[in-house]
Each structure stands twice: as C-alpha cells, then as structure tokens.
XYZ file of C-alpha atoms in Angstrom:
583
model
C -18.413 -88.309 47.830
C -17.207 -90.438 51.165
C -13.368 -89.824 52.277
C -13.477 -86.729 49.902
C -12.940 -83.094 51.023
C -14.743 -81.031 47.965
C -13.925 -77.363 47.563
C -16.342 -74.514 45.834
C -14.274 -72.161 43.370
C -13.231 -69.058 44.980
C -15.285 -66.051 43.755
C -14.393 -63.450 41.445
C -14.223 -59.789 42.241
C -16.956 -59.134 39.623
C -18.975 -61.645 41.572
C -18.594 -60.456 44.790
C -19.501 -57.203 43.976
C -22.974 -58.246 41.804
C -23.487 -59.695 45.560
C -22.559 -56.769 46.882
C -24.871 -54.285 45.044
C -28.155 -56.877 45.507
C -27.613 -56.408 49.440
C -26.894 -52.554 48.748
C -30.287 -52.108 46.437
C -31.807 -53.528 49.216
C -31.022 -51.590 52.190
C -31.125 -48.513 50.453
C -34.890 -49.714 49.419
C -36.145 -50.727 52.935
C -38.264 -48.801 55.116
C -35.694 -49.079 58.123
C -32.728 -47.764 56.207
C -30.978 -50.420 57.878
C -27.114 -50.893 55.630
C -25.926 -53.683 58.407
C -25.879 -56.224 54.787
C -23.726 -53.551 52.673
C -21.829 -51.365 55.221
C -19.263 -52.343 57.745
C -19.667 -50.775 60.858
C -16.495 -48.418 60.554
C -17.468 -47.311 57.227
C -17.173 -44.278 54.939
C -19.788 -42.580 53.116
C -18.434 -39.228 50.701
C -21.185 -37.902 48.475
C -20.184 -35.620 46.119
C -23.995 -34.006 45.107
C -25.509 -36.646 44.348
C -27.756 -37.034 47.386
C -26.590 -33.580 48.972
C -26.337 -30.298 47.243
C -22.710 -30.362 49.246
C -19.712 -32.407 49.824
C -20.133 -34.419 52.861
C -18.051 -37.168 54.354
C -19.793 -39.433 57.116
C -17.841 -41.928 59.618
C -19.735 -45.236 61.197
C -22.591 -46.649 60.440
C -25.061 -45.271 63.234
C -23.914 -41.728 61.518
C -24.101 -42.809 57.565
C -27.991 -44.507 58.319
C -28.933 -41.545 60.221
C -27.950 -39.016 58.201
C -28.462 -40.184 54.187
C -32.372 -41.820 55.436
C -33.537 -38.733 54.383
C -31.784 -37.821 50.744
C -32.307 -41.365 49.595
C -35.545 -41.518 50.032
C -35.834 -38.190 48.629
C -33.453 -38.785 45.686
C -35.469 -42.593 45.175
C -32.142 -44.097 43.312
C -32.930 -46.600 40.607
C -31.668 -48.154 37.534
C -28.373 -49.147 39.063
C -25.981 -51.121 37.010
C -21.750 -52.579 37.727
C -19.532 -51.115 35.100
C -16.636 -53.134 33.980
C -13.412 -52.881 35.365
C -13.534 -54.206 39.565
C -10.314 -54.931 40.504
C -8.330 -55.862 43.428
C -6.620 -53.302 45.765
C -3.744 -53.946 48.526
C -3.630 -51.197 51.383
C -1.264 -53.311 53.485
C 1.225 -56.094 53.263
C -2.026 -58.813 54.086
C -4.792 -56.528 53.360
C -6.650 -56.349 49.907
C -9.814 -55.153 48.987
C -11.848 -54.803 46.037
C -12.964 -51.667 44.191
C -15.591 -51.049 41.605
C -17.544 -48.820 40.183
C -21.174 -48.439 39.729
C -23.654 -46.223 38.129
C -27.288 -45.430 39.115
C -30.001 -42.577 38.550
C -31.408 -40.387 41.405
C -34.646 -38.233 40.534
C -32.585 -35.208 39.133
C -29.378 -36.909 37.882
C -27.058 -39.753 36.259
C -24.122 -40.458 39.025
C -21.608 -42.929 39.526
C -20.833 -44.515 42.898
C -17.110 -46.131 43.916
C -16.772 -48.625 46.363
C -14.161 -50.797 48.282
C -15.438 -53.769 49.882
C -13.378 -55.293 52.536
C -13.837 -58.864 53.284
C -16.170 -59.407 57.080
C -15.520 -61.725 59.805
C -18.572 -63.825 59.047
C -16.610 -63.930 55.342
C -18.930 -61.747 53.777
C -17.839 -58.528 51.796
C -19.264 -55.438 52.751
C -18.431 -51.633 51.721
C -15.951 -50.087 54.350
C -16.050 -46.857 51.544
C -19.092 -45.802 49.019
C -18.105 -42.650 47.316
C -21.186 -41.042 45.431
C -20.985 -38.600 43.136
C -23.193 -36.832 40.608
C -22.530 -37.059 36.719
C -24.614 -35.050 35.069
C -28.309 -33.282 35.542
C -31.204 -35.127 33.858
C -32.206 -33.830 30.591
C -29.900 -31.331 30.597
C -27.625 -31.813 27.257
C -23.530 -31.494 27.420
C -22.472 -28.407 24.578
C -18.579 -29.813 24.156
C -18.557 -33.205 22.387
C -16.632 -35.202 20.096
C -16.696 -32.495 17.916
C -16.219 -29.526 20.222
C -17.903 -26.447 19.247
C -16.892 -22.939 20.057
C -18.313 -20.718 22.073
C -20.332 -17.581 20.897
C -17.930 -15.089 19.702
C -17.123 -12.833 22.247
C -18.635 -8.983 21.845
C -16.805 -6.983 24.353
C -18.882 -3.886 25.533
C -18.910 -1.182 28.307
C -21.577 -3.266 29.704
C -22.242 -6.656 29.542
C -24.691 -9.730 31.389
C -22.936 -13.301 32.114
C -24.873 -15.604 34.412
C -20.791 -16.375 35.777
C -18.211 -14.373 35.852
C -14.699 -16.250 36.905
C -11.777 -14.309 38.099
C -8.556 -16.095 37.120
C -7.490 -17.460 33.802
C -5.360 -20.279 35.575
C -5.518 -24.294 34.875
C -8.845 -23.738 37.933
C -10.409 -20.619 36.437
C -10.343 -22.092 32.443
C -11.900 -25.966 33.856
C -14.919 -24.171 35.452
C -15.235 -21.537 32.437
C -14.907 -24.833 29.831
C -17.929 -26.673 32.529
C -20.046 -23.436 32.511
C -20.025 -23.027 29.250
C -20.317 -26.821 28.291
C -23.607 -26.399 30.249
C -24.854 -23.467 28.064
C -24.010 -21.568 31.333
C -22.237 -17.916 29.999
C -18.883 -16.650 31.255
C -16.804 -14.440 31.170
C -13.075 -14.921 32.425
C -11.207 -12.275 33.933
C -7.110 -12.560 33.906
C -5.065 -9.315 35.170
C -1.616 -10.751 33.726
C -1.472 -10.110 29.626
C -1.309 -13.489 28.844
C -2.798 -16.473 29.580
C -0.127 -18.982 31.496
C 1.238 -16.190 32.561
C 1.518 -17.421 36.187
C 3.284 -20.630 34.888
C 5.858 -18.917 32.550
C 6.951 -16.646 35.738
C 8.253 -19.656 37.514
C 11.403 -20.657 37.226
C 12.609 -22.525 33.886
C 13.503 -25.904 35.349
C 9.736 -26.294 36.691
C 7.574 -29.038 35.559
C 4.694 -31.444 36.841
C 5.694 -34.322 39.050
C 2.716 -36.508 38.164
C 2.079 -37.917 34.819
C 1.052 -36.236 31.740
C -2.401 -38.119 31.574
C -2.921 -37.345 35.362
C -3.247 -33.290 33.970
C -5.454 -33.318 31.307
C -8.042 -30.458 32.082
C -11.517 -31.264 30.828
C -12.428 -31.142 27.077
C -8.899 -30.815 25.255
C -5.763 -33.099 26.488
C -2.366 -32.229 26.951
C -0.264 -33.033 23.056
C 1.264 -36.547 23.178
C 4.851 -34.464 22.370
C 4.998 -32.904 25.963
C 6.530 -35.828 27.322
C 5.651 -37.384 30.972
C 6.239 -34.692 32.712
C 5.445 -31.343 31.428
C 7.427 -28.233 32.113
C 5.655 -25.425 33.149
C 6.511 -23.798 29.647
C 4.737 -26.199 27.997
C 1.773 -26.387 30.832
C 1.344 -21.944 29.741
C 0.999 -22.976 25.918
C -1.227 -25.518 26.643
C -3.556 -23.069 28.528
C -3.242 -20.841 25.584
C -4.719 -23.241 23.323
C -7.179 -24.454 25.259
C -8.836 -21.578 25.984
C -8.603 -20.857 21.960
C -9.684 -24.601 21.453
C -12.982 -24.002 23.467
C -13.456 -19.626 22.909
C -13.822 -19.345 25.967
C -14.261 -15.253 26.745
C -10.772 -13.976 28.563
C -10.243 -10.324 29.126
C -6.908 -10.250 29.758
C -5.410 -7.159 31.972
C -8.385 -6.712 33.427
C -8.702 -5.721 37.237
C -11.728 -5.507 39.387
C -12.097 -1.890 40.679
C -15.641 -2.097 42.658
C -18.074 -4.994 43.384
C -21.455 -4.934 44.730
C -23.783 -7.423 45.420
C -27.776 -6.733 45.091
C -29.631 -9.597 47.297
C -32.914 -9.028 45.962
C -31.937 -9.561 42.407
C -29.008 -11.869 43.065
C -26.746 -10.159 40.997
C -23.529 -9.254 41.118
C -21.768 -5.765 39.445
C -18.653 -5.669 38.959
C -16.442 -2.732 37.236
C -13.870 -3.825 35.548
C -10.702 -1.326 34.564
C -8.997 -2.800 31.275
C -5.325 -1.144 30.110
C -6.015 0.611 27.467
C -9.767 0.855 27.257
C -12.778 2.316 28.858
C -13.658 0.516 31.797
C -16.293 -2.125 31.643
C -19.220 -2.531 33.943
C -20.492 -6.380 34.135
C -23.276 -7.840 35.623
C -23.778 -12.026 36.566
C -25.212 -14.296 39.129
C -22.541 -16.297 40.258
C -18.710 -15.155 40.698
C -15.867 -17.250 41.111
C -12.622 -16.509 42.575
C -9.553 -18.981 40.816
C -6.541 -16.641 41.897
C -4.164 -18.928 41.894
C -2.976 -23.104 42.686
C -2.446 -21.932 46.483
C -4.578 -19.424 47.246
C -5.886 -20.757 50.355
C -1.911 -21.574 51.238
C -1.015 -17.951 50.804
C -0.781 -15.114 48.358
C 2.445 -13.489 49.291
C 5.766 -14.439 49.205
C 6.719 -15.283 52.798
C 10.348 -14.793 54.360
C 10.914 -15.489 57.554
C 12.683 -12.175 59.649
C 16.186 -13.051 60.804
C 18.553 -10.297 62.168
C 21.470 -9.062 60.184
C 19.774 -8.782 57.180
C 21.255 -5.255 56.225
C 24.804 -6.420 57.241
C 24.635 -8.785 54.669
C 26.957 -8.267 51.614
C 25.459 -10.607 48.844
C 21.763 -10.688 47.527
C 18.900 -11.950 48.988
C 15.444 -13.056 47.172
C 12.383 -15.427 47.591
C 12.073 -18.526 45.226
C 9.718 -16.567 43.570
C 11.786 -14.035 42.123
C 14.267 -16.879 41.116
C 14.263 -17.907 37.613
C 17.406 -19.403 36.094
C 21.109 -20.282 37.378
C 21.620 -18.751 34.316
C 21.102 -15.301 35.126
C 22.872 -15.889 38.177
C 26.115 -17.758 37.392
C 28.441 -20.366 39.810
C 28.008 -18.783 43.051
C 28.426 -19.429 46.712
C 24.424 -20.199 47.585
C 22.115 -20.895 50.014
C 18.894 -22.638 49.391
C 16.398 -22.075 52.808
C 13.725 -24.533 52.455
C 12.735 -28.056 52.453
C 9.942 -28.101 49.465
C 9.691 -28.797 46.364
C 10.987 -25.659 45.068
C 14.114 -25.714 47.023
C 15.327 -28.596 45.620
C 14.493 -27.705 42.363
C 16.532 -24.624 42.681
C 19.064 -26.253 44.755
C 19.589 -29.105 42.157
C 19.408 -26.137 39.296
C 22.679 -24.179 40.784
C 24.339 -26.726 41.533
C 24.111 -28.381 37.771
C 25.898 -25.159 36.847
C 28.651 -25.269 39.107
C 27.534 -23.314 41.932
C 28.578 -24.139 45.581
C 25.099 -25.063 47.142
C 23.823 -25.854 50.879
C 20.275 -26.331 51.188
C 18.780 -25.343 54.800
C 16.527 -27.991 56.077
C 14.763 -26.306 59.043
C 12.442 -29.272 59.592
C 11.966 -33.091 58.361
C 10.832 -33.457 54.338
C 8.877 -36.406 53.236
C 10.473 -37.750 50.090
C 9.929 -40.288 47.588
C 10.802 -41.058 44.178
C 8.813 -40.532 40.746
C 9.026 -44.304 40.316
C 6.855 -44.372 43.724
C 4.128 -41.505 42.186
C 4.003 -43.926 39.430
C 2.791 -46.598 41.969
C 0.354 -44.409 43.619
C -1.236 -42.985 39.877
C -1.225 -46.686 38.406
C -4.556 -45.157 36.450
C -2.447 -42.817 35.162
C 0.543 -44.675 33.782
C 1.506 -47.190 31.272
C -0.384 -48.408 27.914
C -3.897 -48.683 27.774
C -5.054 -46.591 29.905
C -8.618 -46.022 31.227
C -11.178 -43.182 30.121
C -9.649 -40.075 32.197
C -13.125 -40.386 33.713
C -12.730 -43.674 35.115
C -9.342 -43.365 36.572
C -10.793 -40.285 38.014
C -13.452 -41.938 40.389
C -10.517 -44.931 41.108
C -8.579 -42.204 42.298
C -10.258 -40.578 44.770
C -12.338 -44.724 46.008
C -10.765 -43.583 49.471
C -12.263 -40.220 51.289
C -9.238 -38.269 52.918
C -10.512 -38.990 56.115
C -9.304 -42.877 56.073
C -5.958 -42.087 54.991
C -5.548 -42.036 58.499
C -6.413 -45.440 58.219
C -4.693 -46.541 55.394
C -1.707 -44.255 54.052
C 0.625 -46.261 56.362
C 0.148 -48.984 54.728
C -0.546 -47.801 51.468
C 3.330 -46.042 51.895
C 4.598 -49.774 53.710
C 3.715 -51.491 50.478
C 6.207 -48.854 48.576
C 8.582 -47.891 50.920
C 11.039 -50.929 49.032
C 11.448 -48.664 45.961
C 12.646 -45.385 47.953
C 14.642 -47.231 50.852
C 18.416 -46.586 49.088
C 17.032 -43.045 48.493
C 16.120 -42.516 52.024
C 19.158 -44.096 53.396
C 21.739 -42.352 51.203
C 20.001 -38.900 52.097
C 19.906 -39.996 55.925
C 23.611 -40.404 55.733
C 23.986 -37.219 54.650
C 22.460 -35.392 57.428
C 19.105 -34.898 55.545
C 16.256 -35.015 58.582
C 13.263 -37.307 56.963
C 9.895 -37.626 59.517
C 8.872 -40.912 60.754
C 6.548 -43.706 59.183
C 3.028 -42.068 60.038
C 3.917 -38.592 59.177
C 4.374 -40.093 55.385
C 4.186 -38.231 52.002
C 0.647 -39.094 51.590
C 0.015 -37.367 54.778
C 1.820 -34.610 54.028
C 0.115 -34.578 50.395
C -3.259 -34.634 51.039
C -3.738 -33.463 54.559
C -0.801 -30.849 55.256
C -0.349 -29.700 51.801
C 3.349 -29.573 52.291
C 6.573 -30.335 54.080
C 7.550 -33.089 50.840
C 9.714 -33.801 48.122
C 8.775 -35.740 44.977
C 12.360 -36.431 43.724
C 13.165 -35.635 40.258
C 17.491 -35.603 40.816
C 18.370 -33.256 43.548
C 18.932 -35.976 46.375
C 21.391 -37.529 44.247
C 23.086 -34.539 44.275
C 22.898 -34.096 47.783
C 25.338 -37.285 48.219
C 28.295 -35.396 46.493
C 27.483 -31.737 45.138
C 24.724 -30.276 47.616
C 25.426 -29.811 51.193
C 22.759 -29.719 53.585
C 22.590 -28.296 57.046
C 19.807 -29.193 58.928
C 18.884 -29.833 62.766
C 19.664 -26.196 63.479
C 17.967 -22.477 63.421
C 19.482 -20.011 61.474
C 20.716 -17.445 63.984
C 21.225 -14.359 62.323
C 23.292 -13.175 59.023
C 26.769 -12.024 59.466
C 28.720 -9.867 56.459
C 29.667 -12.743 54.597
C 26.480 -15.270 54.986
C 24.528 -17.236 57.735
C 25.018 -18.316 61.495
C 23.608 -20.593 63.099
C 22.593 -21.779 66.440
C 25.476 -23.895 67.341
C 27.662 -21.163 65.669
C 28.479 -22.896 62.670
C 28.584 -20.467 59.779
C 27.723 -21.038 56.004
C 29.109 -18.647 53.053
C 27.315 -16.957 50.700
C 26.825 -14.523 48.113
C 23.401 -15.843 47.564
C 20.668 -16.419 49.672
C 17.090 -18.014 47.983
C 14.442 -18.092 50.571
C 12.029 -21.087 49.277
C 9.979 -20.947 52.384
C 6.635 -20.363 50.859
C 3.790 -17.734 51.112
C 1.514 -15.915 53.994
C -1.139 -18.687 55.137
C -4.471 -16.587 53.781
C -8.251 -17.860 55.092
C -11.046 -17.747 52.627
C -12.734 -14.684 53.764
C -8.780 -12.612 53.499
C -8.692 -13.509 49.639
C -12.370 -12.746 49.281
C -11.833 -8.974 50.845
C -8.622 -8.798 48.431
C -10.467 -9.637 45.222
C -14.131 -8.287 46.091
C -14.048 -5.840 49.257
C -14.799 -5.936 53.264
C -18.397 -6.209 52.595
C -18.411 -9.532 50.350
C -16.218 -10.715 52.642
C -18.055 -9.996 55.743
C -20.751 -12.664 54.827
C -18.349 -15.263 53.921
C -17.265 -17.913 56.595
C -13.856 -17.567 57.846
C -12.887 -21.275 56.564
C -10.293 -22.183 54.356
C -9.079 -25.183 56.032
C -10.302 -28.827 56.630
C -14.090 -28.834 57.863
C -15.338 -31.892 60.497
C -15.641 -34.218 57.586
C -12.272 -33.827 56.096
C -13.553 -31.701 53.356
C -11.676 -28.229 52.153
C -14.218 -26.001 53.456
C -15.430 -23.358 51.232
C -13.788 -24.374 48.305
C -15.504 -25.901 45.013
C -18.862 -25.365 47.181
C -20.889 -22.962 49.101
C -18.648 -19.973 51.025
C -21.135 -18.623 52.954
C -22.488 -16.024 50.521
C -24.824 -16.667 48.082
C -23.350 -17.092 44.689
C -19.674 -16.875 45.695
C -17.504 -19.536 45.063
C -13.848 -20.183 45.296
C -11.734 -22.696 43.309
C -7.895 -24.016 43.551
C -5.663 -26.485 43.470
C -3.558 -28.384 40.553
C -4.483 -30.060 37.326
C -6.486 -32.563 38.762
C -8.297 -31.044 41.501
C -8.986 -28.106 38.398
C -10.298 -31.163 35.793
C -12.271 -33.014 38.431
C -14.118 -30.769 40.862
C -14.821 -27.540 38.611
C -17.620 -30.467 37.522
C -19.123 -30.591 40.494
C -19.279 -26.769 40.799
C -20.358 -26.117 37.705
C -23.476 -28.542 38.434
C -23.796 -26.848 41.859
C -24.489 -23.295 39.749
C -26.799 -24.993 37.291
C -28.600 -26.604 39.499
C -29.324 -22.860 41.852
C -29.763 -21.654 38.176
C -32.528 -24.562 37.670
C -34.399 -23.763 41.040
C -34.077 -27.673 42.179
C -32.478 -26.697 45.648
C -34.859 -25.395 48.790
C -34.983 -22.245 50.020
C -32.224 -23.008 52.585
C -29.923 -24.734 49.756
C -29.561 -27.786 51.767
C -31.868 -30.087 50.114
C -33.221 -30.827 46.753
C -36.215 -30.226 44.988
C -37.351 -32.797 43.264
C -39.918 -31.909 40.471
C-alpha cells in the first residue's frame, strides 16, 4: 500500500528450525556433501555412535564435510522428524541462539540429534553445533520397562560364563550393569567393599550432591521424592542398595580379582576371583569393565603433599579422606589445606562445632553459588520438568570444545547472582581466578580447582580464617610456617589436597596386571577432539573398557557403552572397529 512501510511477522523458533532441517536433509542427501546451507563455517560436529562406532568431535566446516562424507553415506539417515520443545538459548549478554532436538534413523539405529542454530550474516540460521547421538540398535528390544523385570536369579558357582563382567559396584559400575542387562547382555558385578555404597558411606557425614536431585537419577529407578534437593551421600549408598535389588542385578560383594588373562583367539577373558569366605571363583566373559571409582582417572591414592617438620609436629595429621565427623574430633585448633570442595565442607563442618578453623588456600578457587548451578541445570530444576532423557541431550547441545567459546559468556550472564559472594570472600583475603579461568572451565575441562557453595564462605566472613597467597614452609612443634614467616596454630591438620594423578593404563595394571595393561594406550586425559580418551569407549585393547565420573556422566554414557558392546557382540563393526557394517 503507497506511503506504507509493511512488516512480515518475525519467525518462531519452531519455524526456523523446520527451515533448518529441510536445508540439513538436503546437504546430507547431495552427492557433494556440501553443508554450506546448514553449517556455519566455525561449526561443531560431536557424534556420539551414531555415524562412528566412537566419540568424535570435529571443528570447521572443511573438517566436518571431509570427514562424516563417508559415515553418512554409509549410515543413509532417513525418516527424520523435530520433536517438540525448541527453545531459545542466551550464551552472552546480546547473543541467543536456538536449540532443538531432532530424531532420525541411520541403517542400524534410532538416534536423536541436538542442535543450536545461530543466526548468519545474510540473516539466515545455520547450525554452529549438531550433536548426534545413537538411541537404540534397530530391532533390538529394551528388557527394563514400565514394569521392570528382574534379572535371572543369580546361581553363584566355582565357575561361571558372563558375556560382561564389571568391576565396581559404584553409581558407574551399577548404570552399565542395569544397560547390559537391559540389553539381554549378562553381567556379573564385582564389588571388593561388603556393601554396596560402601564408597559413599566412607565419606564424611556432612557430604551430599551439589546438583539437583533430578540431575542424579541413574537409569531405570529414580532417586525417592523424600531425599530432598540435594542428597547426602547417606542417602546416595541406600539408594544404590536398592537399585541394584530393584533391577537383580548380580553383585559379588568382597570379591577381589587375583589373576586375569586374556585369550585373543577366543576373545575371552578369565578372571579368578577370591571371595571371603568361599572357594574362589573362576569366571569367564567377553568384555570387562573397570568402574573403580568417581575419580579414577584423577587418582587412586590419597595425595599429601611432603613438607618438612612433619615428625616435630605435636598434634595429628590426616588426609580428608580419613576425616569423617567434627564429632569425633571435638572444638579444636584446625587447619584445613585445600581449596576444593572437600575443604570447605570440612572447614565449614569444624567450624559449626566451635572449632578454631583456617583454611589454606594455596592457589585461586572458582566459586559460585547453588542458586547459580540452578541456572546452569534449568532442565533439572523447578515443576514440570522434562523426560530425564530430554534434558539429557539439552544438556550436553554444546561439545566441550566450544566452551572455550562460550563459558565466558555463559558465566557473564550469571556472574550478578554470585557478585556479593565473590566480593565478601575477596575482602577476606580469599584468592578467586580471573573471568576466563571460570567455574565452567574448571568443571568441565580441569576437573577441579572450584567451589560450589553450600555455607562455608559465609563463614569465612566471621568464623573461618583463610590464609592464602603464601607456601606453607615447613611445620614447627605447635603448627604451620609459612613463607613470609607467619605461623598458624594447630592441633589439627586435614590435608584436602586430593589424590595421585593415575593414567588409564596405571589403573588398568592395578586391577588386571602389566600384561593387560601393556596393550592399552597410555591416555586418560583429553584427546585432540576434546573427548576423555579411553573412557566410556575403546582403550586400546580389545574388550576393555573403563567407566567414571558422577551421577550423570554414570546415567548418560554407560548407554553409549553398553551399545558399543552389543553392537561388537552383533558383528556390525569391521574388522578394524572403525566403521560399521551395515547388513
């Protein structure tokens, strides 16, 4: 109409993203493999097995065409379809994207794909991250439904034949058991304490989860409404009790591994197992799986750093793990060295019950608030929450490799809730690092070196002293010196410094021998694309695997190595195990 400016409705996110998936069925259908329509050119592709038997995290475009041609056209996806649920996301003060969730069928499988579409210069949306990931194996039928049946009774012989055997009756070692067996895969669990949640119930009392309750469901059975938001670790060893009752799972509790062999030609493991109190048990499976424990790449041993004076000393010394309760200690002069989680756990914990506290801050500590965890797990909080599932795959929309794009401003948006926190404990001489070496650094990359608050830096403004920006020199008779000479009494002193840093191929020598763990790959750490290396997926030697971490890395990737056994135990990888067979 003349002298009339008209304007066309902005779009919704839902119809952005039906865009969005016509331009992606289209590149991933064309000849070229040409994703210029659906990919930005600094864009992320993670596929969790669902065109790779592997995890695999590619950077740039030129990279992402060039390397998933291949699979795709292998895998021939089809039958893809946009779930409910796209929503916006901010990852700066001006910068939103949008985030859905997609699900599609490849040759072999049902998976799901998550993407985050960021908005082009020409105006046009394309995905700067597609996460892929495989759901579940075509035809093959899930045991544990609605109704969740039992496994087969357990009949405990001198010999017995599992296709897995899993070494660890932790939150890691009962979610790939409950996947196995939900697969009609058999296991057998093997836990050397005499209980399981054992390894929770040795912690000390005032422990308990610093992410939501629905955040730690493992798979199958849920954590009971009545455990509150946060669970303590008391409640987190029951509820591995019952679960593993819930499902019959087979435990052998006090069971260690005296002598494993591995027979290539048969791919079998034998393993002989001595039990307190009975005859000792030889057992024979395809696939073992080492879930020791939620750091066992971060260290198995207590670790205490050697200072001089030690034997001069006239009160007690002990690691965090030994401590368990201020009250079997009483008001005290003590001494907290450590900046984790743990230390001010313990610190906070003493000083509640009247003991004179310092806690030793040797280097800077990321901290932030529970309020700001509830910002980050927004799937995880509040009424009406999604399926576990769905939150799941919202969660982990970003690979760890762009955090080092976006976790500054992913932590900018929040840092408003925390700022009195972080100024009262800067007052207070508390060392905190700077903007890019955040908590969600520190989180997902260096798996330490934070706080998540839960009371202790309250404290810290009246009750807990801390003494930072200086090296402890050396113990005198009556406590610590340090390197500007300042002293510090003590009858006390709790070393919360951590354990031994341990590689892949250390724990596999401790649990299975020097000759398993000559063939497996001295990784343990971060691989080229961001991905824990050896862990949840191949090690190096065939039909060893390794799994750890806390209760959601235990509920969400013991699926994807569970699927990575059935699918060796269904012949539909090659030869080399880097492709699939499609049949």
């Amino acid at each position: 109409m003349s002298g009339m400016e008209t304007f066309s409705a902005p779009l919704s996110a839902e119809a952005i993203s039906s865009t969005w998936l016509s331009a992606l069925i289209c590149d991933l259908s064309s000849p070229s493999f040409i994703l210029e329509r659906s990919f930005t050119n600094d864009s992320y592709w993670r596929d969790l097995l669902a065109f790779t038997p592997d995890f695999r995290t590619l950077h740039a475009l030129p990279k992402i065409q060039q390397f998933f041609s291949a699979p795709v056209a292998v895998a021939r996806p089809s039958q893809f379809r946009l779930l409910p649920g796209v929503r916006h996301r901010r990852i700066g003060p001006t910068k939103t994207l949008i985030q859905g969730i997609i699900q599609f069928h490849t040759a072999i499988a049902q998976c799901t794909g998550v993407f985050t579409l960021t908005q082009s210069e020409d105006s046009s949306w394309k995905a700067w991250s597609f996460v892929t990931m495989m759901d579940r194996l075509s035809g093959v039928v899930d045991r544990f439904g609605v109704h969740t049946p039992l496994c087969r009774p357990a009949e405990w012989n001198t010999t017995m034949d599992y296709t897995a055997v899993v070494v660890g009756a932790g939150q890691c070692g009962l979610s790939v058991a409950a996947r196995l067996e939900n697969l009609g895969i058999s296991t057998l669990v093997l836990e050397r304490s005499g209980a399981i949640g054992d390894s929770w119930r040795s912690r000390y009392e005032s422990l308990e989860t610093n992410t939501p309750r629905a955040y730690n469901h493992l798979p199958f059975v849920t954590f009971p409404e009545g455990c509150g938001k946060y669970i303590p670790c008391r409640d987190v060893a029951d509820y591995l009790e019952i679960y593993q009752r819930t499902l019959g799972l087979h435990v052998l509790t006090l069971a260690r591994i005296s002598a494993t062999s591995y027979d290539a030609s048969s791919s079998t493991w034998t393993l002989s197992i001595s039990v307190s109190g009975k005859a000792s048990i030889t057992v024979t499976a395809r696939h073992l799986i080492g879930a020791t424990g939620v750091g066992t790449m971060g260290g198995a041993l207590p670790f205490t750093p050697s200072i001089p004076g030690k034997s001069s000393f006239l009160g007690s010394i002990i690691h965090s793990s030994e401590y368990r309760s201020s009250s079997c200690i009483g008001a005290q002069k003590v001494v907290v060295v450590g900046g984790g989680c743990s230390a001010h756990d313990i610190a906070q914990d003493m000083a509640n019950h009247g003991s004179q506290t310092v806690l030793v801050q040797r280097s800077p500590t990321a901290v932030v608030s529970r309020q700001t965890i509830d910002r980050l797990l927004t799937g995880y909080v509040g009424q009406d929450l999604p399926p576990t599932e769905i939150a799941d795959r919202f969660y982990v929309a970003l690979p760890l490799s762009t955090l080092r794009n976006s976790q500054y401003n992913t932590m900018e948006i929040h840092a408003h809730i925390d700022q009195d926190l972080r100024e009262n404990l800067s007052r207070n001489g508390y060392l905190l690092p700077g903007p890019e070496d955040n908590f969600l650094h520190r989180l997902s990359v260096r798996r330490g070196g934070f706080y998540i608050d839960r009371g202790c830096a309250k404290l810290i403004t009246n009750q807990i002293t801390v003494k930072s920006g200086h090296e402890i020199s050396h113990f005198s008779p009556t406590g610590m010196v340090f390197d500007d000479g300042s002293r510090v009494m003590a009858d006390l002193v709790i070393f919360a410094t951590g354990y031994s840093k341990t590689t892949i191929k250390e724990v596999a020598e401790s649990l299975f021998g020097p000759q398993v763990a000559d063939a497996v790959h001295d990784l343990g750490g971060w691989d080229s694309d961001c991905e824990l290396a050896g862990v949840w997926r191949p090690t190096g030697h065939d039909g060893l695997w390794f799994a750890e971490g806390d209760l959601f890395a235990a509920r969400f990737y013991s699926q994807f190595l569970a699927l990575q056994i059935m699918m060796r135990e269904m012949g539909l990888l090659s030869p080399d195990q880097r492709t699939y067979i499609h049949r």
